[in-house]
Coordinates of C-alpha atoms and ligand atoms in Angstrom, one line a residue:
X1 CA 0.1 0.4 0.0
X2 CA 1.7 3.3 -0.5
X3 CA 0.0 6.8 -0.3
X4 CA 1.7 10.3 -1.6
X5 CA 1.5 13.5 -1.1
X6 CA 3.2 17.0 -2.4
X7 CA 3.6 19.7 -0.9
X8 CA 5.5 23.6 -1.7
X9 CA 6.8 25.3 1.3
X10 CA 7.0 28.5 1.6
X11 CA 10.4 29.9 1.1
X12 CA 10.2 28.6 -2.4
X13 CA 12.0 26.5 -4.8
X14 CA 11.6 23.2 -3.0
X15 CA 9.0 20.4 -3.7
X16 CA 8.5 17.4 -1.6
X17 CA 6.9 14.1 -2.6
X18 CA 6.0 11.9 0.3
X19 CA 5.6 8.2 -0.2
X20 CA 3.9 6.3 2.3
X21 CA 4.6 2.6 2.2
X22 CA 3.6 -0.5 4.0
X23 CA 5.8 -3.8 3.3
X24 CA 3.8 -6.7 3.4
X25 CA 5.1 -9.7 4.7
X26 CA 4.2 -12.5 2.2
X27 CA 1.7 -14.2 4.7
X28 CA 0.0 -12.1 7.5
X29 CA -1.1 -13.4 10.6
X30 CA -4.4 -14.4 10.4
X31 CA -4.4 -15.3 6.9
X32 CA -3.0 -18.8 6.1
X33 CA -2.8 -18.4 2.5
X34 CA -4.4 -21.7 0.6
X35 CA -6.6 -23.6 3.3
X36 CA -9.1 -26.2 3.5
X37 CA -12.0 -24.6 5.7
X38 CA -13.7 -27.8 7.1
X39 CA -12.9 -28.3 10.6
X40 CA -12.5 -24.5 11.9
X41 CA -16.2 -23.7 10.5
X42 CA -19.7 -25.1 10.5
X43 CA -19.7 -28.1 8.7
X44 CA -20.3 -28.0 5.0
X45 CA -23.5 -30.2 3.7
X46 CA -22.7 -31.8 0.3
X47 CA -26.2 -33.5 0.4
X48 CA -29.2 -32.8 -2.0
X49 CA -32.5 -34.1 -2.5
X50 CA -32.0 -37.7 -3.3
X51 CA -28.1 -37.9 -2.7
X52 CA -26.5 -38.1 0.8
X53 CA -22.6 -37.2 0.6
X54 CA -20.0 -36.3 3.1
X55 CA -17.2 -33.8 2.6
X56 CA -13.6 -35.4 4.1
X57 CA -10.4 -34.3 4.0
X58 CA -8.0 -35.6 0.9
X59 CA -4.5 -36.8 0.5
X60 CA -5.1 -35.9 -3.4
X61 CA -4.6 -39.5 -3.8
X62 CA -8.1 -41.3 -4.2
X63 CA -7.8 -44.9 -4.0
X64 CA -9.3 -45.1 -7.6
X65 CA -5.9 -44.0 -8.5
X66 CA -4.4 -47.5 -7.3
X67 CA -7.1 -49.6 -7.9
X68 CA -9.0 -48.8 -10.8
X69 CA -12.4 -49.3 -11.7
X70 CA -14.2 -51.2 -14.6
X71 CA -16.8 -48.5 -14.9
X72 CA -16.2 -44.4 -14.3
X73 CA -18.5 -41.7 -14.8
X74 CA -18.0 -39.1 -17.3
X75 CA -16.1 -35.7 -16.6
X76 CA -18.1 -32.7 -15.4
X77 CA -20.0 -31.2 -18.2
X78 CA -18.9 -27.5 -17.2
X79 CA -16.7 -26.1 -14.2
X80 CA -17.1 -22.5 -12.9
X81 CA -15.0 -20.8 -10.3
X82 CA -15.5 -17.1 -9.1
X83 CA -15.0 -15.6 -5.8
X84 CA -16.8 -15.6 -2.4
X85 CA -16.7 -14.4 1.0
X86 CA -17.0 -16.7 3.9
X87 CA -17.6 -15.5 7.3
X88 CA -15.9 -18.0 9.5
X89 CA -16.7 -18.8 13.4
X90 CA -14.5 -15.7 14.5
X91 CA -16.4 -13.3 12.0
X92 CA -13.3 -13.1 9.9
X93 CA -14.7 -12.4 6.0
X94 CA -12.1 -14.8 4.2
X95 CA -12.0 -14.8 0.3
X96 CA -12.7 -18.2 -0.8
X97 CA -13.2 -20.0 -4.0
X98 CA -16.8 -20.7 -5.1
X99 CA -16.3 -24.2 -7.2
X100 CA -19.6 -24.8 -9.1
X101 CA -19.9 -27.8 -11.7
X102 CA -22.5 -29.5 -13.6
X103 CA -22.7 -33.5 -13.7
X104 CA -23.1 -34.9 -17.6
X105 CA -26.6 -36.1 -18.2
X106 CA -25.7 -39.7 -19.4
X107 CA -26.0 -43.2 -18.2
X108 CA -22.6 -43.0 -16.3
X109 CA -24.1 -41.3 -13.3
X110 CA -24.7 -45.2 -12.5
X111 CA -20.7 -45.4 -11.7
X112 CA -20.5 -41.9 -10.0
X113 CA -19.4 -42.6 -6.5
X114 CA -17.7 -39.1 -5.3
X115 CA -15.6 -36.1 -6.5
X116 CA -12.5 -35.0 -5.6
X117 CA -11.6 -31.3 -5.8
X118 CA -8.0 -30.3 -6.0
X119 CA -6.7 -26.4 -5.8
X120 CA -3.3 -25.5 -6.9
X121 CA -1.6 -22.2 -5.7
X122 CA 0.5 -21.7 -8.8
X123 CA 3.0 -19.2 -7.2
X124 CA 4.7 -22.1 -5.0
X125 CA 2.8 -24.9 -6.3
X126 CA 0.7 -25.8 -3.1
X127 CA -2.0 -28.4 -3.6
X128 CA -4.8 -28.9 -1.5
X129 CA -7.7 -31.5 -2.3
X130 CA -11.2 -32.3 -0.4
X131 CA -13.0 -35.4 -1.2
X132 CA -17.0 -35.4 -1.6
X133 CA -17.9 -39.4 -0.7
X134 CA -21.3 -40.3 -1.8
X135 CA -23.2 -42.7 0.3
X136 CA -25.6 -43.8 -2.2
X137 CA -25.7 -44.4 -5.9
X138 CA -27.4 -41.7 -8.1
X139 CA -29.8 -43.8 -10.5
X140 CA -31.3 -40.7 -12.2
X141 CA -29.9 -38.8 -15.1
X142 CA -31.4 -35.6 -13.8
X143 CA -32.5 -34.8 -10.0
X144 CA -35.8 -35.8 -9.2
X145 CA -36.6 -31.8 -8.7
X146 CA -35.7 -30.9 -12.4
X147 CA -32.7 -29.1 -13.4
X148 CA -29.3 -31.1 -13.4
X149 CA -27.2 -32.5 -11.0
X150 CA -24.9 -29.9 -10.0
X151 CA -22.6 -29.3 -7.1
X152 CA -21.4 -26.0 -5.2
X153 CA -18.1 -25.6 -2.8
X154 CA -17.0 -22.7 -1.1
X155 CA -14.4 -23.7 1.6
X156 CA -11.2 -23.3 -0.2
X157 CA -9.6 -20.1 1.5
X158 CA -7.2 -18.4 -1.1
X159 CA -4.9 -15.1 -1.0
X160 CA -5.4 -11.7 -2.7
X161 CA -4.2 -11.7 -6.2
X162 CA -3.1 -15.4 -6.6
X163 CA -3.2 -17.6 -9.4
X164 CA -5.2 -20.8 -8.9
X165 CA -5.9 -24.0 -10.7
X166 CA -8.7 -25.6 -9.8
X167 CA -9.6 -29.4 -10.8
X168 CA -13.0 -31.3 -10.4
X169 CA -12.4 -35.2 -10.8
X170 CA -15.4 -37.4 -10.9
X171 CA -14.9 -40.5 -8.8
X172 CA -14.1 -43.2 -9.5
X173 CA -10.7 -41.8 -12.1
X174 CA -10.3 -43.4 -15.0
X175 CA -7.5 -46.1 -15.0
X176 CA -6.8 -46.7 -18.3
X177 CA -6.2 -44.6 -21.6
X178 CA -9.1 -42.8 -23.0
X179 CA -11.4 -39.5 -21.7
X180 CA -10.2 -38.5 -18.7
X181 CA -13.4 -37.8 -16.0
X182 CA -11.8 -34.6 -14.8
X183 CA -12.1 -30.9 -15.6
X184 CA -9.9 -27.9 -15.0
X185 CA -10.2 -24.0 -14.8
X186 CA -8.0 -21.3 -13.7
X187 CA -8.8 -18.6 -11.6
X188 CA -7.0 -15.4 -10.4
X189 CA -8.3 -14.1 -7.1
X190 CA -8.7 -9.8 -7.4
X191 CA -6.3 -8.2 -5.2
X192 CA -7.2 -6.0 -2.2
X193 CA -8.2 -3.0 -4.9
X194 CA -11.3 -5.0 -5.8
X195 CA -14.6 -3.7 -4.3
X196 CA -15.4 -7.0 -2.2
X197 CA -12.2 -7.8 -1.6
X198 CA -11.2 -4.6 0.2
X199 CA -13.4 -5.5 3.2
X200 CA -12.1 -9.2 3.6
X201 CA -9.6 -9.9 6.8
X202 CA -6.5 -10.3 5.1
X203 CA -6.8 -7.0 2.9
X204 CA -7.9 -5.3 6.0
X205 CA -4.7 -6.7 7.4
X206 CA -3.1 -5.2 4.6
X207 CA -4.4 -1.5 4.9
X208 CA -7.0 -1.9 2.4
X209 CA -9.4 0.4 4.5
X210 CA -6.6 2.4 5.9
X211 CA -6.4 6.4 5.2
X212 CA -3.1 7.3 6.1
X213 CA -3.6 11.2 5.9
X214 CA 0.0 12.0 5.7
X215 CA 1.1 15.4 5.6
X216 CA 4.6 17.3 5.6
X217 CA 5.5 20.6 7.2
X218 CA 8.5 22.7 6.2
X219 CA 10.0 23.8 9.6
X220 CA 12.2 27.2 10.2
X221 CA 15.6 25.5 10.1
X222 CA 15.0 24.0 7.0
X223 CA 13.8 20.4 7.9
X224 CA 10.7 18.7 7.2
X225 CA 8.3 17.4 9.5
X226 CA 6.5 14.2 8.2
X227 CA 3.0 12.9 10.0
X228 CA 0.7 10.1 9.4
X229 CA -2.2 8.1 10.8
X230 CA -1.0 4.5 11.3
X231 CA -3.7 1.5 10.3
X232 CA -5.7 0.1 12.9
X233 CA -3.3 -3.1 12.4
X234 CA 0.0 -3.2 13.9
X235 CA 2.5 -2.8 10.9
X236 CA 6.0 -1.5 9.4
X237 CA 5.9 1.7 7.5
X238 CA 8.2 3.4 4.9
X239 CA 8.8 6.7 4.1
X240 CA 10.1 8.4 1.2
X241 CA 10.8 12.1 0.8
X242 CA 12.0 13.6 -2.6
X243 CA 13.2 17.1 -2.5
X244 CA 12.9 19.1 -6.0
X245 CA 14.9 22.3 -6.9
X246 CA 14.7 24.3 -10.1
X247 CA 12.6 21.0 -11.1
X248 CA 16.0 18.6 -10.4
X249 CA 15.8 16.1 -7.7
X250 CA 18.3 17.3 -5.2
X251 CA 17.5 14.9 -2.2
X252 CA 16.1 11.6 -1.8
X253 CA 15.5 9.8 1.1
X254 CA 13.7 6.7 2.7
X255 CA 13.0 5.7 6.1
X256 CA 11.6 3.0 8.0
X257 CA 9.3 3.3 10.8
X258 CA 9.4 0.6 13.3
X259 CA 6.6 -1.4 14.0
X260 CA 3.7 0.6 15.5
X261 CA 1.3 -1.2 17.6
X262 CA -0.4 1.2 19.9
X263 CA 1.0 5.1 20.5
X264 CA 1.0 6.1 23.9
X265 CA -1.3 9.3 24.4
X266 CA 1.2 12.1 24.6
X267 CA 0.1 16.1 24.8
X268 CA 0.6 18.1 21.9
X269 CA 4.4 18.7 21.4
X270 CA 5.5 21.7 20.0
X271 CA 7.6 21.1 16.9
X272 CA 10.4 23.1 18.0
X273 CA 10.8 21.1 21.2
X274 CA 11.5 17.7 19.5
X275 CA 13.8 19.4 17.0
X276 CA 17.6 17.7 17.7
X277 CA 20.6 19.6 16.6
X278 CA 21.2 19.9 12.8
X279 CA 23.0 16.7 11.8
X280 CA 23.1 16.5 8.1
X281 CA 20.9 14.1 6.5
X282 CA 20.1 11.6 9.2
X283 CA 16.5 11.4 9.9
X284 CA 15.4 11.5 13.6
X285 CA 12.0 10.5 14.9
X286 CA 9.9 12.7 16.8
X287 CA 7.5 11.8 19.7
X288 CA 3.6 10.8 19.3
X289 CA 1.4 13.9 19.2
X290 CA -1.8 11.8 19.4
X291 CA -2.8 8.7 19.9
X292 CA -3.3 8.3 16.2
X293 CA -0.2 10.3 14.8
X294 CA 3.5 9.8 14.7
X295 CA 6.1 12.4 13.7
X296 CA 9.1 11.9 11.5
X297 CA 11.7 14.5 11.5
X298 CA 13.9 14.5 9.0
X299 CA 16.7 17.5 8.9
X300 CA 19.1 19.0 7.0
X301 CA 17.2 18.8 3.7
X302 CA 17.9 22.6 2.8
X303 CA 21.5 22.0 2.9
X304 CA 21.6 19.1 1.3
X305 CA 19.5 20.9 -1.8
X306 CA 21.8 24.1 -1.8
Ligands
NAG1 C1 -27.9 -31.5 4.1 O1 -29.0 -31.0 2.8 C2 -29.9 -31.9 2.9 C3 -30.6 -31.6 1.3 O2 -30.7 -30.1 1.3 C4 -31.0 -32.1 3.9 O3 -31.7 -32.8 3.5 C5 -30.2 -32.3 5.0 O4 -31.2 -32.5 6.3 C6 -29.0 -31.5 5.0 N1 -28.2 -32.0 6.5 C7 -27.6 -31.2 7.5 C8 -26.8 -31.8 8.7 O5 -28.1 -29.8 7.5
NAG2 C1 -9.1 -32.5 8.2 O1 -7.7 -32.7 8.4 C2 -7.3 -31.8 9.5 C3 -6.1 -31.5 9.8 O2 -5.6 -31.7 8.8 C4 -8.3 -32.0 10.8 O3 -7.9 -31.0 11.6 C5 -9.7 -32.0 10.6 O4 -10.3 -32.5 11.5 C6 -10.0 -32.9 9.4 N1 -11.5 -33.0 8.9 C7 -12.2 -33.8 8.7 C8 -13.7 -33.1 8.3 O5 -12.0 -35.0 8.5
NAG3 C1 -28.5 -27.1 -9.6 O1 -29.1 -27.9 -8.5 C2 -30.5 -27.6 -7.6 C3 -30.7 -28.5 -6.6 O2 -29.4 -28.7 -5.5 C4 -31.4 -27.4 -8.3 O3 -32.0 -26.6 -8.1 C5 -31.0 -26.0 -9.7 O4 -32.4 -26.1 -10.6 C6 -29.6 -27.3 -10.4 N1 -29.4 -26.1 -11.6 C7 -29.4 -26.4 -12.7 C8 -29.1 -25.1 -14.2 O5 -30.0 -27.0 -13.3

């Protein structure tokens, strides 16, 4: 997350650009990346009228890989993958894949014993699976209530901005040469800029709802006072200040702010009280001026630029 602002200080000639960057650790607390949400949330019910079905953990190695069956069902006729938001027991809003597929309307439905769903996270090749274990055989090509046999599953938690490869296998798998009874789909999860993703827990932890209100003030002695509003979640920040003189960059500095958790309540300090003695180009930390503000004082900018 980056935010910027520009200001023209009085006394002329110097333009400052301030960037506020929030470095993102790859895996954030509370965001486990690719994960199957079976045990830590309300049970998923894959049964429907005419079919008793149980969702189980899977090793991604259905036994039909090893013991091939004589008759196997057809591949799904369609597979669709969308974004869904799942609220877990703790009230966290988690981005999940909504996987929907249709069963082919043919007699192979009689040998349809279950489904293996595989999700591969492309960036690190991590793969997890789940298994729909059918407790009875489907005897009708179409469900008693009309329409087509179709299924939906939305318990694979995914990461913002990542690419996934989703495969739906109808079980038992085909053990011989022939038309494989699986269908795959690629899906890229929108990043935290997306309207629906913004309010999910992993995006909020990355600062998607954060209003930093970054500001810079030019002080009498030529230093710059930078203030901003830290996000609600503990995080580290990076501040980048660029000075321009006669349209040329004359000063460029980057400073990392140590992890800010909660700031102590302090009375408003006059900037001159926190100004340390001049020392060329070394940024110094000021003191918090309120519960939501942190001051960074960068000194000797004029000297560097002249
Ligand atoms: C699961 O869904 C089926 C069909 O909609 C329903 O008959 C059954 O009661 C549900 N089971 C549970 C545990 O909710
Ligand atoms: C799935 O496996 C996890 C551990 O990997 C376990 O905690 C959980 O209870 C299992 N869930 C089901 C539905 O078997
Ligand atoms: C999908 O299945 C449901 C029952 O679970 C059914 O009501 C619906 O019509 C089916 N959709 C299609 C497109 O056949």
